[in-house]
XYZ file of C-alpha atoms in Angstrom:
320
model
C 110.026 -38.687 32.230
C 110.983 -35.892 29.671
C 108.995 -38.162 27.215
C 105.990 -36.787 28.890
C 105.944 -33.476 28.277
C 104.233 -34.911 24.857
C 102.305 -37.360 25.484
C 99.176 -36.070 26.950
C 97.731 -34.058 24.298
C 94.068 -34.251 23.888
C 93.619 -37.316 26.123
C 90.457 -37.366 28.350
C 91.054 -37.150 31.905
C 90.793 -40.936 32.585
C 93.448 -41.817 29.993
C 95.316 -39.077 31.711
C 94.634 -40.748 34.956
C 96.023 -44.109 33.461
C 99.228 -42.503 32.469
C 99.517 -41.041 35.521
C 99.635 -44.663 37.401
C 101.816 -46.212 34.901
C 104.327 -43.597 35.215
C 104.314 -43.350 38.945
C 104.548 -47.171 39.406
C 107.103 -48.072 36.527
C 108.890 -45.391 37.774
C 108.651 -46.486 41.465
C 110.590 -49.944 40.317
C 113.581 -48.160 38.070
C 114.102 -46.249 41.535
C 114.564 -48.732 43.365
C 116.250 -51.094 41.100
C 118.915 -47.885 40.332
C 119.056 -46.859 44.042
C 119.502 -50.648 44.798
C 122.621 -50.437 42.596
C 123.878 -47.204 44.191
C 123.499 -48.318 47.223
C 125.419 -51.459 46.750
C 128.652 -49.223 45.496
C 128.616 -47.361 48.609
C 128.381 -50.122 51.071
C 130.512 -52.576 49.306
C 134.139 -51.527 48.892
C 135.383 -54.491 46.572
C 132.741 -52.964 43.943
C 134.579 -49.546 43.629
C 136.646 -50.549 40.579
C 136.564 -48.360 37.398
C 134.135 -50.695 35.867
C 131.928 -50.789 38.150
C 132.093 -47.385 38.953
C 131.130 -46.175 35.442
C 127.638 -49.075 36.240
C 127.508 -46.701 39.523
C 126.665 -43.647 37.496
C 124.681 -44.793 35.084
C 122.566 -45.822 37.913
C 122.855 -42.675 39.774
C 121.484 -40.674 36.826
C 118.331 -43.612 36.087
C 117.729 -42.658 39.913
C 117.199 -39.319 39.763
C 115.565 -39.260 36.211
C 113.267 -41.353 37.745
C 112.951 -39.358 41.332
C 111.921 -36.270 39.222
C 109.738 -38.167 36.670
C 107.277 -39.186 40.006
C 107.506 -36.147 42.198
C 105.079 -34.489 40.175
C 102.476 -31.602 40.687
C 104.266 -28.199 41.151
C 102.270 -25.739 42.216
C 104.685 -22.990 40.601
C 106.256 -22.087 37.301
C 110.067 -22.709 38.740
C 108.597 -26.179 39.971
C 107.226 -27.089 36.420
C 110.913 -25.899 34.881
C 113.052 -27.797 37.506
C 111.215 -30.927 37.275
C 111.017 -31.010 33.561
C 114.370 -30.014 32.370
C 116.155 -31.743 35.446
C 114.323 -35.395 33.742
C 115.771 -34.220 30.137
C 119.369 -33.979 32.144
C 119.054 -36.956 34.040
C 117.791 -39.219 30.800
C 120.280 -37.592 28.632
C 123.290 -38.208 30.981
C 121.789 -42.524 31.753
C 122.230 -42.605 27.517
C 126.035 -41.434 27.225
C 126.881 -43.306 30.223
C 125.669 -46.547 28.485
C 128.255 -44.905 25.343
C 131.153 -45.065 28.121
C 130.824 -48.326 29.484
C 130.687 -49.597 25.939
C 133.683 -47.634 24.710
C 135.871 -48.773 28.056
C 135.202 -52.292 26.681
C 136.107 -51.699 23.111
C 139.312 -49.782 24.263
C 140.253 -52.362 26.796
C 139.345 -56.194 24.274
C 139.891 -54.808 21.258
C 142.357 -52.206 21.059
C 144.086 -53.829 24.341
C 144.668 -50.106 25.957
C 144.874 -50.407 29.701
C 144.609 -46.411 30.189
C 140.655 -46.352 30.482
C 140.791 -45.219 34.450
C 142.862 -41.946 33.068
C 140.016 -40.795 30.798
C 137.260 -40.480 33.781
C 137.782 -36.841 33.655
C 136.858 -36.643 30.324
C 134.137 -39.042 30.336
C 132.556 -36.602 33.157
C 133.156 -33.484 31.126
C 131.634 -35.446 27.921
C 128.459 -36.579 29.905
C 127.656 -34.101 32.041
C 128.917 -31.655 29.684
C 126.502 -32.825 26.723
C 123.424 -33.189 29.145
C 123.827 -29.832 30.154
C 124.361 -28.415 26.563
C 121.323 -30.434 24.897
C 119.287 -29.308 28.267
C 119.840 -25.589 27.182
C 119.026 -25.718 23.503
C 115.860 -27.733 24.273
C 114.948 -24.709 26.290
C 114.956 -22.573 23.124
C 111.701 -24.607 21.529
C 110.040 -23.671 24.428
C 107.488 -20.606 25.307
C 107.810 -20.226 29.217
C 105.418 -17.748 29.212
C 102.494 -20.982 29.137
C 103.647 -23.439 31.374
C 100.762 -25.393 32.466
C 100.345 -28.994 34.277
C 98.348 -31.870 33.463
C 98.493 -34.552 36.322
C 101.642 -35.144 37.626
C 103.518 -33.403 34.331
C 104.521 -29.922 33.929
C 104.907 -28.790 30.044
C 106.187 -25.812 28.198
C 103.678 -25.267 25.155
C 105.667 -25.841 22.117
C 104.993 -25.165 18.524
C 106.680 -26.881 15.472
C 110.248 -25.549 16.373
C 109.664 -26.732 20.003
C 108.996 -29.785 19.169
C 111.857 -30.207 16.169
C 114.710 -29.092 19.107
C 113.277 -31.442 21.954
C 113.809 -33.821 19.275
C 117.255 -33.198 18.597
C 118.259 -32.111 22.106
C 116.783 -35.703 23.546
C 116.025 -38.193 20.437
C 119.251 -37.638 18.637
C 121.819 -38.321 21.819
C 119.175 -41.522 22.139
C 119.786 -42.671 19.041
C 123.274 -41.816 18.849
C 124.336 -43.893 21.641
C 122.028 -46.868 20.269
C 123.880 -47.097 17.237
C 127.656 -46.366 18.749
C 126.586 -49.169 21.070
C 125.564 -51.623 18.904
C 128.776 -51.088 16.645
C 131.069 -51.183 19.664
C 129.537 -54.384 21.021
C 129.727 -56.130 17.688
C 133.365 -55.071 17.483
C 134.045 -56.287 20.878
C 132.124 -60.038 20.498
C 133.594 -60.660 17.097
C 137.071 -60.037 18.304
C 136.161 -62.238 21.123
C 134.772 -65.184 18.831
C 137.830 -64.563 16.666
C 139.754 -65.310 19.555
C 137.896 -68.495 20.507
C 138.376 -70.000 17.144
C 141.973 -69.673 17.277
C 141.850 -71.283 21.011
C 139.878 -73.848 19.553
C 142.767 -74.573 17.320
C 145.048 -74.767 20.252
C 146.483 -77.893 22.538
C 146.617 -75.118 25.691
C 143.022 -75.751 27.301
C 143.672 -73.800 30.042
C 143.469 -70.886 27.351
C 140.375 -72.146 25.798
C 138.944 -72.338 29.276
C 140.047 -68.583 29.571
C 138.322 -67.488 26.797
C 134.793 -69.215 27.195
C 133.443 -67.688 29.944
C 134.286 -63.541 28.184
C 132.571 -64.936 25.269
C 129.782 -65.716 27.778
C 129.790 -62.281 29.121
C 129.606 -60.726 25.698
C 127.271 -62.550 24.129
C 125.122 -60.994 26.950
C 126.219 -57.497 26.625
C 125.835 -57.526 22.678
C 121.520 -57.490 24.154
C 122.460 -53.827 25.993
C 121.472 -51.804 22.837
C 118.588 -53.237 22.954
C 117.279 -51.838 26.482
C 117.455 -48.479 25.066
C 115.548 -49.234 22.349
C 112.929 -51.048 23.933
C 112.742 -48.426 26.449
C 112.422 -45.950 23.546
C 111.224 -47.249 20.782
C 107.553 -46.516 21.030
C 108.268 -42.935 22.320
C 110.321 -42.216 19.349
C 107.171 -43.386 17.228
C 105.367 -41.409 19.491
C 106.869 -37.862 18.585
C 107.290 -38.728 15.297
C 103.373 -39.622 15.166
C 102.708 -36.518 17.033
C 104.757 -34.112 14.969
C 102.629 -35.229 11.934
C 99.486 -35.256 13.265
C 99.511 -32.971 16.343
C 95.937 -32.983 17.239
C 95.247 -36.944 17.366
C 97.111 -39.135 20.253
C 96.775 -43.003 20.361
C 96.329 -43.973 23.762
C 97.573 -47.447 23.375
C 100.864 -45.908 21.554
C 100.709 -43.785 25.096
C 100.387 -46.224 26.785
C 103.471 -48.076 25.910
C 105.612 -44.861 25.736
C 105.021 -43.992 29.170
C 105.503 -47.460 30.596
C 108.349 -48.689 28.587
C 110.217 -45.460 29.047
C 109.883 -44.941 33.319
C 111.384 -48.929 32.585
C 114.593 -47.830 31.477
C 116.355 -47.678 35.332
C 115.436 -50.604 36.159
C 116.141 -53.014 32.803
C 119.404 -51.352 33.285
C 120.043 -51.863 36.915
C 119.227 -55.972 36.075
C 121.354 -55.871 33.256
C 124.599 -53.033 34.047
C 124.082 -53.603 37.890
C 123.132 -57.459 38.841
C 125.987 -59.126 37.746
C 128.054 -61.517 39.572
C 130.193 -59.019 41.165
C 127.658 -57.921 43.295
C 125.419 -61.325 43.562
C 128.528 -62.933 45.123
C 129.176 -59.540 47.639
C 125.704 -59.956 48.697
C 126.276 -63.663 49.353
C 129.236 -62.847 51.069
C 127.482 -60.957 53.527
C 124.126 -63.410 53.958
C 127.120 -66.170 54.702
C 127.666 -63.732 58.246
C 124.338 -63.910 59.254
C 122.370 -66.900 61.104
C 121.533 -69.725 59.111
C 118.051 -69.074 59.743
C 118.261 -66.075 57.354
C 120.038 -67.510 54.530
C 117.662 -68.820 51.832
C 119.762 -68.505 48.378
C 119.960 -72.110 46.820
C 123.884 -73.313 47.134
C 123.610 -73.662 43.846
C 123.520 -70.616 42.517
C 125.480 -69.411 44.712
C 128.372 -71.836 43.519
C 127.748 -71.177 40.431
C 127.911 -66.990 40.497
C 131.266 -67.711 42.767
C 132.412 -69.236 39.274
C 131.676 -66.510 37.097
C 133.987 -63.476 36.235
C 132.699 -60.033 36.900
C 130.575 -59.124 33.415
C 132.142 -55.671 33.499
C 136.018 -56.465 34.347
C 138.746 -55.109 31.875
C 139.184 -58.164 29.652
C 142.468 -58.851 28.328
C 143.013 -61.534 25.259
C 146.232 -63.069 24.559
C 147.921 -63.321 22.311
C 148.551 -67.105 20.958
C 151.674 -68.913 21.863
């Protein structure tokens, strides 16, 4: 992960060792939990809506910050250069898509626009765009005349001013799309509880009915925020401890950075990807095999058959 590139420091070789392992095998699961997700938009054609196609990206860019976090020892200088600034693209890009999937829901419950599937072009330019442009300026902190590896890790030795633009080139889009998330989801859940208060004043149940289950869904999604800044939140402390006191690493604060960070594809494949949408396509197809192979309690199935799609474009109405 482009977290690494810091970590390592002055760590014996066992602690390095130890890092090593956690990375490759938290890593291992946000691969397969993203790829899982990937693979479930290409095979399952009633998941290709907008929505879900926005999940479908995030995922694709957890997946391949996480391919290129495990690959690991390069035995070349281009090696060490495509595998560390293709994980700062790849991280980069899996925050602002989390921004996009927020903002489609703002635009859609709260401003009640239904033109969200004509701004995909631009969401591409802004996310790819940005990843690219913050990949670039880190670059300038960096001194590729000493690359080295440690492990798995290839790093550019970085002074100060490298470490002040990795930063801002990774830390600050983090952070960024943290907060803008967190203020679009409380936006979003307090129009929706606004909403269910005047239902609640209402004789139509059917609309009160309507309502419940969104506010359902959004009380989830207002926990999204904080995947990113569980995922992140020691690292951050990590590079801030670091810039202070270069020459003295906490292995335990390591520790936590490395294996809370390779998390990040796979909290958000469980949380983005695993929603009823594709539970109940997956059911769908265990109900065409033998009955042999079907072991999913009918009760959760039932129940997931019941639920609305946690990223559909909501619509509230208006009160009659």
């Amino acid at each position: 992960m482009a977290t690494l590139q810091a970590v390592l420091g002055n760590l014996t070789a066992t602690e390095r060792g130890i890092l090593t392992t956690i990375n490759t095998g938290a890593s291992s699961l946000s691969l397969v939990g993203s790829g899982f997700i990937v693979l479930c938009y290409l095979l399952f054609k009633e998941l290709r809506k907008f929505s879900f196609k926005l999940v479908f990206f995030l995922a694709l860019s957890d997946m391949f910050c996480s391919f290129f976090g495990i690959i690991g020892d390069p035995s070349k200088g281009y090696f060490c250069y495509a595998q560390g600034y293709t994980t700062h693209f790849f991280c980069v890009a899996s925050f602002l898509w989390t921004t996009t999937i927020a903002f489609t829901l703002h635009r859609t419950v709260v401003r009640h626009k239904t033109d969200v599937e004509d701004l995909e072009p631009m969401f591409h330019l802004y996310v790819w765009g940005t990843s690219v442009v913050m990949t670039v300026i880190r670059s300038i902190g960096n001194d590729h005349s000493h690359m080295s590896r440690i492990g798995p890790w290839c790093l550019s030795r970085t002074g100060r001013t490298g470490k002040v633009v990795h930063f801002i080139t990774f830390y600050a889009p983090l952070w960024g799309a943290i907060l803008f998330n967190a203020i679009t989801y409380f936006q979003v859940i307090r129009m929706l509880k606004n909403a269910t208060r005047m239902a609640a004043g209402m004789s139509d149940r059917a609309y009160q009915s309507d309502v419940r289950p969104d506010m359902k869904a959004l009380n989830r999604w207002g926990y999204y925020p904080l995947i990113l800044i569980g995922s992140w939140f020691f690292g951050t402390i990590n590079r801030i401890h670091d810039f202070i006191e270069p020459g003295h690493k906490i292995f335990w604060l390591s520790v936590l950075d490395v294996g809370m960070a390779a998390l990040m594809g796979l909290f958000n494949s469980i949380a983005y990807g695993l929603n009823s949408s594709v539970r109940r396509a997956i059911y769908e197809r265990l109900d065409l095999l033998p009955e042999s192979f079907r072991r999913f309690p009918k009760g959760l199935r039932l129940r997931d058959q019941q639920q609305e799609s946690e990223l559909v474009s909501l619509k509230t109405e208006e009160p009659r």
